[in-house]
Amino acid sequence: MSELVKTLVLRPDISKPKWDQSTFEGRAKHFFAITNPLNLFYGTNQLDDFKKIVDEYRKGTVSNDLTVNQLWKAKHVVDSAFHPSTGEKMLMVGRMSAQVPMNMAITGGMLTFYKSPMAVIFWQWLNQSFNAVVNYTNRSGDGGSVSQLLVSYCSATGGALTAALGLNSLVKKAPPLVGRLVPFVAVCVANAINIPMMRRGELTDGIDILDENGQVIGQSPGVAKSAISQVVVSRVFMATPTFAFIPVVVNALEKRPYFKANPKMFLPLQTILCGLVLSVSTPVGCALFPQLTPVTFDQIEPELAEKLKNLPNPPKQLYCNKGL
Protein backbone atom coordinates (compact mmCIF):
# COMPACT_ATOMS: atom_id res chain seq x y z
CA MET A 1 0.00 0.00 0.00
CA SER A 2 1.34 3.40 -1.00
CA GLU A 3 -1.06 5.47 1.11
CA LEU A 4 0.52 8.16 3.21
CA VAL A 5 0.40 7.19 6.89
CA LYS A 6 -0.38 10.76 7.90
CA THR A 7 -3.67 10.74 5.97
CA LEU A 8 -5.01 7.56 7.60
CA VAL A 9 -7.62 7.66 10.35
CA LEU A 10 -6.71 4.14 11.50
CA ARG A 11 -2.94 3.84 11.37
CA PRO A 12 -1.01 0.52 11.29
CA ASP A 13 -0.36 -1.13 14.65
CA ILE A 14 3.33 -2.02 14.49
CA SER A 15 3.36 -3.39 18.03
CA LYS A 16 2.38 -6.72 16.45
CA PRO A 17 3.14 -8.42 13.12
CA LYS A 18 1.55 -7.17 9.91
CA TRP A 19 -0.21 -10.46 9.22
CA ASP A 20 -2.67 -12.47 11.33
CA GLN A 21 -0.55 -14.76 13.51
CA SER A 22 -3.45 -17.09 14.31
CA THR A 23 -3.15 -18.55 10.79
CA PHE A 24 -0.25 -20.51 9.32
CA GLU A 25 -0.30 -18.30 6.21
CA GLY A 26 0.01 -15.14 8.29
CA ARG A 27 2.88 -16.55 10.34
CA ALA A 28 4.68 -17.74 7.19
CA LYS A 29 4.43 -14.28 5.56
CA HIS A 30 5.80 -12.71 8.74
CA PHE A 31 8.83 -14.99 8.90
CA PHE A 32 9.52 -14.71 5.18
CA ALA A 33 9.86 -10.96 5.80
CA ILE A 34 12.00 -11.34 8.94
CA THR A 35 14.35 -14.04 7.57
CA ASN A 36 14.82 -12.37 4.18
CA PRO A 37 18.62 -12.48 3.52
CA LEU A 38 18.36 -9.18 1.61
CA ASN A 39 17.98 -7.47 5.00
CA LEU A 40 21.70 -8.12 5.54
CA PHE A 41 22.64 -5.71 2.76
CA TYR A 42 21.46 -2.61 4.61
CA GLY A 43 24.38 -0.63 5.99
CA THR A 44 24.70 0.97 9.42
CA ASN A 45 23.29 4.33 8.31
CA GLN A 46 20.32 2.70 6.58
CA LEU A 47 19.55 0.57 9.64
CA ASP A 48 19.69 3.64 11.85
CA ASP A 49 17.31 5.45 9.48
CA PHE A 50 14.84 2.56 9.60
CA LYS A 51 15.05 2.45 13.39
CA LYS A 52 14.44 6.20 13.58
CA ILE A 53 11.27 5.79 11.49
CA VAL A 54 9.98 3.05 13.80
CA ASP A 55 10.94 4.83 17.04
CA GLU A 56 9.39 8.12 15.96
CA TYR A 57 6.22 6.38 14.78
CA ARG A 58 5.83 4.73 18.18
CA LYS A 59 6.10 8.18 19.77
CA GLY A 60 3.41 9.52 17.44
CA THR A 61 5.70 11.41 15.07
CA VAL A 62 5.08 10.71 11.38
CA SER A 63 6.80 12.42 8.45
CA ASN A 64 4.58 13.88 5.74
CA ASP A 65 5.91 11.55 3.01
CA LEU A 66 5.97 8.22 4.95
CA THR A 67 3.89 5.55 3.21
CA VAL A 68 2.39 2.41 4.74
CA ASN A 69 4.75 0.23 2.69
CA GLN A 70 7.77 2.20 3.90
CA LEU A 71 6.63 1.92 7.50
CA TRP A 72 6.23 -1.87 7.36
CA LYS A 73 9.52 -2.27 5.48
CA ALA A 74 11.28 -0.29 8.22
CA LYS A 75 9.56 -2.40 10.90
CA HIS A 76 10.61 -5.70 9.30
CA VAL A 77 14.23 -4.58 8.82
CA VAL A 78 14.40 -3.33 12.42
CA ASP A 79 12.92 -6.60 13.72
CA SER A 80 15.56 -8.56 11.81
CA ALA A 81 18.53 -6.42 12.89
CA PHE A 82 17.83 -5.08 16.40
CA HIS A 83 17.28 -7.00 19.63
CA PRO A 84 13.58 -6.83 20.61
CA SER A 85 14.31 -6.27 24.32
CA THR A 86 17.49 -4.19 24.43
CA GLY A 87 17.08 -2.38 21.12
CA GLU A 88 20.78 -2.98 20.38
CA LYS A 89 22.03 -3.84 16.92
CA MET A 90 22.65 -7.58 16.79
CA LEU A 91 25.70 -9.40 15.47
CA MET A 92 25.20 -9.83 11.74
CA VAL A 93 25.79 -13.60 11.70
CA GLY A 94 23.35 -14.06 14.58
CA ARG A 95 20.40 -12.30 12.97
CA MET A 96 17.40 -14.23 11.67
CA SER A 97 18.13 -12.81 8.21
CA ALA A 98 21.54 -14.56 8.31
CA GLN A 99 20.02 -17.99 8.95
CA VAL A 100 19.67 -18.99 5.28
CA PRO A 101 23.13 -17.91 3.96
CA MET A 102 25.00 -19.19 7.04
CA ASN A 103 23.16 -22.52 7.23
CA MET A 104 23.47 -22.84 3.46
CA ALA A 105 27.28 -22.83 3.67
CA ILE A 106 27.53 -24.98 6.80
CA THR A 107 24.97 -27.57 5.68
CA GLY A 108 26.58 -27.82 2.25
CA GLY A 109 29.87 -28.66 3.98
CA MET A 110 28.32 -31.22 6.33
CA LEU A 111 26.55 -32.99 3.47
CA THR A 112 29.67 -33.08 1.29
CA PHE A 113 32.35 -33.98 3.84
CA TYR A 114 30.56 -36.64 5.87
CA LYS A 115 33.01 -39.54 5.60
CA SER A 116 36.29 -38.29 7.08
CA PRO A 117 36.28 -38.22 10.92
CA MET A 118 38.25 -34.96 10.97
CA ALA A 119 35.85 -33.36 8.50
CA VAL A 120 32.87 -34.54 10.56
CA ILE A 121 34.39 -33.06 13.72
CA PHE A 122 35.08 -29.71 12.01
CA TRP A 123 31.67 -29.25 10.36
CA GLN A 124 29.66 -30.41 13.39
CA TRP A 125 31.73 -28.10 15.60
CA LEU A 126 31.22 -25.21 13.17
CA ASN A 127 27.47 -25.84 13.07
CA GLN A 128 27.12 -25.84 16.85
CA SER A 129 29.38 -22.78 17.13
CA PHE A 130 27.07 -20.94 14.74
CA ASN A 131 24.04 -22.07 16.75
CA ALA A 132 25.72 -20.74 19.90
CA VAL A 133 26.29 -17.36 18.23
CA VAL A 134 22.62 -17.25 17.18
CA ASN A 135 21.47 -18.15 20.70
CA TYR A 136 23.81 -15.57 22.24
CA THR A 137 22.69 -12.86 19.82
CA ASN A 138 19.02 -13.54 20.51
CA ARG A 139 19.39 -14.19 24.24
CA SER A 140 16.84 -12.71 26.63
CA GLY A 141 19.52 -10.83 28.57
CA ASP A 142 19.11 -12.51 31.97
CA GLY A 143 22.20 -12.96 34.10
CA GLY A 144 22.59 -16.72 33.66
CA SER A 145 22.20 -16.77 29.87
CA VAL A 146 25.92 -16.77 29.02
CA SER A 147 26.68 -19.74 31.30
CA GLN A 148 23.64 -21.56 29.92
CA LEU A 149 24.95 -20.94 26.40
CA LEU A 150 28.35 -22.40 27.26
CA VAL A 151 26.88 -25.53 28.85
CA SER A 152 24.38 -26.09 26.04
CA TYR A 153 27.07 -25.44 23.40
CA CYS A 154 29.40 -28.05 24.88
CA SER A 155 26.57 -30.54 25.38
CA ALA A 156 25.14 -30.11 21.88
CA THR A 157 28.58 -30.29 20.24
CA GLY A 158 29.39 -33.44 22.20
CA GLY A 159 26.05 -35.01 21.33
CA ALA A 160 26.37 -34.18 17.63
CA LEU A 161 29.93 -35.51 17.40
CA THR A 162 29.06 -38.69 19.29
CA ALA A 163 26.08 -39.33 17.02
CA ALA A 164 27.91 -38.52 13.79
CA LEU A 165 31.13 -40.41 14.52
CA GLY A 166 29.34 -43.33 16.14
CA LEU A 167 26.87 -43.76 13.29
CA ASN A 168 29.58 -43.36 10.66
CA SER A 169 31.44 -46.31 12.19
CA LEU A 170 28.24 -48.39 12.11
CA VAL A 171 27.21 -47.66 8.51
CA LYS A 172 30.55 -48.21 6.77
CA LYS A 173 29.18 -51.26 4.97
CA ALA A 174 25.71 -49.81 4.45
CA PRO A 175 24.53 -48.31 1.13
CA PRO A 176 25.94 -44.82 0.38
CA LEU A 177 22.58 -43.13 0.97
CA VAL A 178 22.52 -44.35 4.58
CA GLY A 179 25.90 -42.72 5.21
CA ARG A 180 24.68 -39.46 3.68
CA LEU A 181 21.84 -39.33 6.20
CA VAL A 182 24.14 -39.49 9.24
CA PRO A 183 24.56 -35.65 9.44
CA PHE A 184 20.75 -35.34 9.68
CA VAL A 185 20.64 -37.65 12.71
CA ALA A 186 23.51 -35.74 14.33
CA VAL A 187 21.75 -32.38 13.86
CA CYS A 188 18.50 -33.78 15.31
CA VAL A 189 20.37 -35.09 18.35
CA ALA A 190 22.09 -31.72 18.83
CA ASN A 191 18.78 -29.83 18.66
CA ALA A 192 17.18 -32.22 21.14
CA ILE A 193 20.05 -31.46 23.56
CA ASN A 194 20.75 -27.81 22.85
CA ILE A 195 17.28 -26.28 23.16
CA PRO A 196 16.19 -27.94 26.44
CA MET A 197 19.64 -27.22 27.93
CA MET A 198 19.42 -23.56 26.91
CA ARG A 199 15.98 -23.26 28.49
CA ARG A 200 16.37 -25.58 31.45
CA GLY A 201 15.48 -22.71 33.79
CA GLU A 202 11.99 -22.66 32.28
CA LEU A 203 11.66 -26.41 32.77
CA THR A 204 12.28 -26.03 36.51
CA ASP A 205 10.85 -22.58 37.30
CA GLY A 206 8.27 -22.37 34.53
CA ILE A 207 7.69 -20.34 31.38
CA ASP A 208 5.91 -16.98 31.70
CA ILE A 209 2.15 -17.19 31.37
CA LEU A 210 0.57 -14.06 29.90
CA ASP A 211 -2.98 -12.70 29.94
CA GLU A 212 -4.77 -11.24 26.92
CA ASN A 213 -3.04 -7.89 27.58
CA GLY A 214 0.44 -9.41 27.52
CA GLN A 215 0.98 -9.10 31.26
CA VAL A 216 2.89 -11.87 33.07
CA ILE A 217 0.53 -13.49 35.59
CA GLY A 218 2.42 -16.67 36.50
CA GLN A 219 4.90 -19.37 35.49
CA SER A 220 4.22 -22.94 34.40
CA PRO A 221 6.83 -25.75 34.07
CA GLY A 222 4.24 -27.93 32.32
CA VAL A 223 3.60 -25.37 29.58
CA ALA A 224 7.38 -24.89 29.25
CA LYS A 225 7.74 -28.56 28.27
CA SER A 226 5.12 -28.13 25.55
CA ALA A 227 6.65 -24.88 24.26
CA ILE A 228 10.19 -26.26 24.15
CA SER A 229 8.95 -29.42 22.39
CA GLN A 230 7.37 -27.24 19.71
CA VAL A 231 10.65 -25.39 19.18
CA VAL A 232 12.55 -28.69 18.84
CA VAL A 233 10.00 -29.93 16.29
CA SER A 234 10.31 -26.66 14.34
CA ARG A 235 14.12 -26.87 14.27
CA VAL A 236 14.05 -30.49 13.11
CA PHE A 237 11.46 -29.59 10.45
CA MET A 238 13.74 -26.81 9.15
CA ALA A 239 16.62 -29.26 8.82
CA THR A 240 14.68 -32.17 7.32
CA PRO A 241 14.37 -31.00 3.67
CA THR A 242 18.08 -30.22 3.37
CA PHE A 243 19.48 -33.18 5.30
CA ALA A 244 16.96 -35.78 4.11
CA PHE A 245 15.92 -34.65 0.61
CA ILE A 246 19.21 -33.39 -0.82
CA PRO A 247 21.16 -36.61 -0.03
CA VAL A 248 18.57 -38.57 -2.03
CA VAL A 249 19.05 -36.24 -5.02
CA VAL A 250 22.85 -36.29 -4.78
CA ASN A 251 22.93 -40.06 -4.33
CA ALA A 252 21.09 -40.40 -7.65
CA LEU A 253 23.33 -37.86 -9.42
CA GLU A 254 26.47 -39.59 -8.12
CA LYS A 255 25.88 -42.38 -10.64
CA ARG A 256 25.81 -39.98 -13.61
CA PRO A 257 28.95 -39.86 -15.80
CA TYR A 258 29.43 -36.09 -15.37
CA PHE A 259 29.52 -36.24 -11.58
CA LYS A 260 31.69 -39.34 -11.60
CA ALA A 261 34.22 -37.36 -13.63
CA ASN A 262 33.76 -34.16 -11.59
CA PRO A 263 33.23 -35.12 -7.93
CA LYS A 264 34.30 -31.63 -6.78
CA MET A 265 31.03 -30.29 -8.20
CA PHE A 266 29.10 -31.82 -5.29
CA LEU A 267 30.12 -29.06 -2.87
CA PRO A 268 28.76 -26.12 -4.93
CA LEU A 269 25.76 -28.20 -6.03
CA GLN A 270 24.75 -29.16 -2.50
CA THR A 271 25.40 -25.66 -1.19
CA ILE A 272 23.16 -24.09 -3.84
CA LEU A 273 20.45 -26.69 -3.23
CA CYS A 274 20.68 -25.98 0.52
CA GLY A 275 20.20 -22.27 -0.12
CA LEU A 276 17.11 -22.85 -2.26
CA VAL A 277 15.53 -25.27 0.21
CA LEU A 278 16.42 -23.29 3.35
CA SER A 279 14.95 -20.09 1.92
CA VAL A 280 11.58 -21.85 2.20
CA SER A 281 12.03 -24.32 5.06
CA THR A 282 13.41 -21.72 7.51
CA PRO A 283 10.41 -19.35 7.54
CA VAL A 284 7.95 -22.23 7.17
CA GLY A 285 9.55 -24.04 10.11
CA CYS A 286 9.35 -20.91 12.26
CA ALA A 287 5.67 -20.59 11.30
CA LEU A 288 4.61 -24.13 12.27
CA PHE A 289 3.38 -23.01 15.70
CA PRO A 290 2.16 -19.56 16.84
CA GLN A 291 4.86 -17.49 18.52
CA LEU A 292 2.31 -16.37 21.10
CA THR A 293 0.77 -19.77 21.84
CA PRO A 294 -2.71 -19.99 23.41
CA VAL A 295 -2.74 -21.87 26.72
CA THR A 296 -5.80 -23.41 28.41
CA PHE A 297 -6.37 -23.56 32.16
CA ASP A 298 -6.18 -27.35 31.88
CA GLN A 299 -2.58 -27.11 30.65
CA ILE A 300 -1.25 -25.22 33.66
CA GLU A 301 -0.72 -26.56 37.18
CA PRO A 302 -3.93 -26.84 39.27
CA GLU A 303 -2.69 -24.44 41.97
CA LEU A 304 -1.84 -21.76 39.39
CA ALA A 305 -5.17 -22.28 37.61
CA GLU A 306 -7.02 -21.86 40.90
CA LYS A 307 -5.05 -18.71 41.73
CA LEU A 308 -5.80 -17.12 38.35
CA LYS A 309 -9.49 -18.00 38.46
CA ASN A 310 -9.78 -16.30 41.87
CA LEU A 311 -8.31 -12.99 40.67
CA PRO A 312 -10.68 -9.95 40.79
CA ASN A 313 -10.60 -9.88 36.97
CA PRO A 314 -9.65 -13.42 35.92
CA PRO A 315 -8.10 -13.66 32.44
CA LYS A 316 -10.30 -15.04 29.68
CA GLN A 317 -7.38 -16.35 27.64
CA LEU A 318 -3.84 -17.37 28.57
CA TYR A 319 -0.73 -17.30 26.36
CA CYS A 320 2.97 -18.11 26.41
CA ASN A 321 5.80 -16.97 24.14
CA LYS A 322 7.19 -20.29 22.94
CA GLY A 323 10.46 -18.82 21.63
CA LEU A 324 12.26 -19.69 18.40
Short mmCIF file of C-alpha atoms in Angstrom, two decimals, residues 11-127:
data_model
loop_
_atom_site.label_atom_id
_atom_site.label_comp_id
_atom_site.label_asym_id
_atom_site.label_seq_id
_atom_site.Cartn_x
_atom_site.Cartn_y
_atom_site.Cartn_z
CA ARG A 11 -2.94 3.84 11.37
CA PRO A 12 -1.01 0.52 11.29
CA ASP A 13 -0.36 -1.13 14.65
CA ILE A 14 3.33 -2.02 14.49
CA SER A 15 3.36 -3.39 18.03
CA LYS A 16 2.38 -6.72 16.45
CA PRO A 17 3.14 -8.42 13.12
CA LYS A 18 1.55 -7.17 9.91
CA TRP A 19 -0.21 -10.46 9.22
CA ASP A 20 -2.67 -12.47 11.33
CA GLN A 21 -0.55 -14.76 13.51
CA SER A 22 -3.45 -17.09 14.31
CA THR A 23 -3.15 -18.55 10.79
CA PHE A 24 -0.25 -20.51 9.32
CA GLU A 25 -0.30 -18.30 6.21
CA GLY A 26 0.01 -15.14 8.29
CA ARG A 27 2.88 -16.55 10.34
CA ALA A 28 4.68 -17.74 7.19
CA LYS A 29 4.43 -14.28 5.56
CA HIS A 30 5.80 -12.71 8.74
CA PHE A 31 8.83 -14.99 8.90
CA PHE A 32 9.52 -14.71 5.18
CA ALA A 33 9.86 -10.96 5.80
CA ILE A 34 12.00 -11.34 8.94
CA THR A 35 14.35 -14.04 7.57
CA ASN A 36 14.82 -12.37 4.18
CA PRO A 37 18.62 -12.48 3.52
CA LEU A 38 18.36 -9.18 1.61
CA ASN A 39 17.98 -7.47 5.00
CA LEU A 40 21.70 -8.12 5.54
CA PHE A 41 22.64 -5.71 2.76
CA TYR A 42 21.46 -2.61 4.61
CA GLY A 43 24.38 -0.63 5.99
CA THR A 44 24.70 0.97 9.42
CA ASN A 45 23.29 4.33 8.31
CA GLN A 46 20.32 2.70 6.58
CA LEU A 47 19.55 0.57 9.64
CA ASP A 48 19.69 3.64 11.85
CA ASP A 49 17.31 5.45 9.48
CA PHE A 50 14.84 2.56 9.60
CA LYS A 51 15.05 2.45 13.39
CA LYS A 52 14.44 6.20 13.58
CA ILE A 53 11.27 5.79 11.49
CA VAL A 54 9.98 3.05 13.80
CA ASP A 55 10.94 4.83 17.04
CA GLU A 56 9.39 8.12 15.96
CA TYR A 57 6.22 6.38 14.78
CA ARG A 58 5.83 4.73 18.18
CA LYS A 59 6.10 8.18 19.77
CA GLY A 60 3.41 9.52 17.44
CA THR A 61 5.70 11.41 15.07
CA VAL A 62 5.08 10.71 11.38
CA SER A 63 6.80 12.42 8.45
CA ASN A 64 4.58 13.88 5.74
CA ASP A 65 5.91 11.55 3.01
CA LEU A 66 5.97 8.22 4.95
CA THR A 67 3.89 5.55 3.21
CA VAL A 68 2.39 2.41 4.74
CA ASN A 69 4.75 0.23 2.69
CA GLN A 70 7.77 2.20 3.90
CA LEU A 71 6.63 1.92 7.50
CA TRP A 72 6.23 -1.87 7.36
CA LYS A 73 9.52 -2.27 5.48
CA ALA A 74 11.28 -0.29 8.22
CA LYS A 75 9.56 -2.40 10.90
CA HIS A 76 10.61 -5.70 9.30
CA VAL A 77 14.23 -4.58 8.82
CA VAL A 78 14.40 -3.33 12.42
CA ASP A 79 12.92 -6.60 13.72
CA SER A 80 15.56 -8.56 11.81
CA ALA A 81 18.53 -6.42 12.89
CA PHE A 82 17.83 -5.08 16.40
CA HIS A 83 17.28 -7.00 19.63
CA PRO A 84 13.58 -6.83 20.61
CA SER A 85 14.31 -6.27 24.32
CA THR A 86 17.49 -4.19 24.43
CA GLY A 87 17.08 -2.38 21.12
CA GLU A 88 20.78 -2.98 20.38
CA LYS A 89 22.03 -3.84 16.92
CA MET A 90 22.65 -7.58 16.79
CA LEU A 91 25.70 -9.40 15.47
CA MET A 92 25.20 -9.83 11.74
CA VAL A 93 25.79 -13.60 11.70
CA GLY A 94 23.35 -14.06 14.58
CA ARG A 95 20.40 -12.30 12.97
CA MET A 96 17.40 -14.23 11.67
CA SER A 97 18.13 -12.81 8.21
CA ALA A 98 21.54 -14.56 8.31
CA GLN A 99 20.02 -17.99 8.95
CA VAL A 100 19.67 -18.99 5.28
CA PRO A 101 23.13 -17.91 3.96
CA MET A 102 25.00 -19.19 7.04
CA ASN A 103 23.16 -22.52 7.23
CA MET A 104 23.47 -22.84 3.46
CA ALA A 105 27.28 -22.83 3.67
CA ILE A 106 27.53 -24.98 6.80
CA THR A 107 24.97 -27.57 5.68
CA GLY A 108 26.58 -27.82 2.25
CA GLY A 109 29.87 -28.66 3.98
CA MET A 110 28.32 -31.22 6.33
CA LEU A 111 26.55 -32.99 3.47
CA THR A 112 29.67 -33.08 1.29
CA PHE A 113 32.35 -33.98 3.84
CA TYR A 114 30.56 -36.64 5.87
CA LYS A 115 33.01 -39.54 5.60
CA SER A 116 36.29 -38.29 7.08
CA PRO A 117 36.28 -38.22 10.92
CA MET A 118 38.25 -34.96 10.97
CA ALA A 119 35.85 -33.36 8.50
CA VAL A 120 32.87 -34.54 10.56
CA ILE A 121 34.39 -33.06 13.72
CA PHE A 122 35.08 -29.71 12.01
CA TRP A 123 31.67 -29.25 10.36
CA GLN A 124 29.66 -30.41 13.39
CA TRP A 125 31.73 -28.10 15.60
CA LEU A 126 31.22 -25.21 13.17
CA ASN A 127 27.47 -25.84 13.07
#
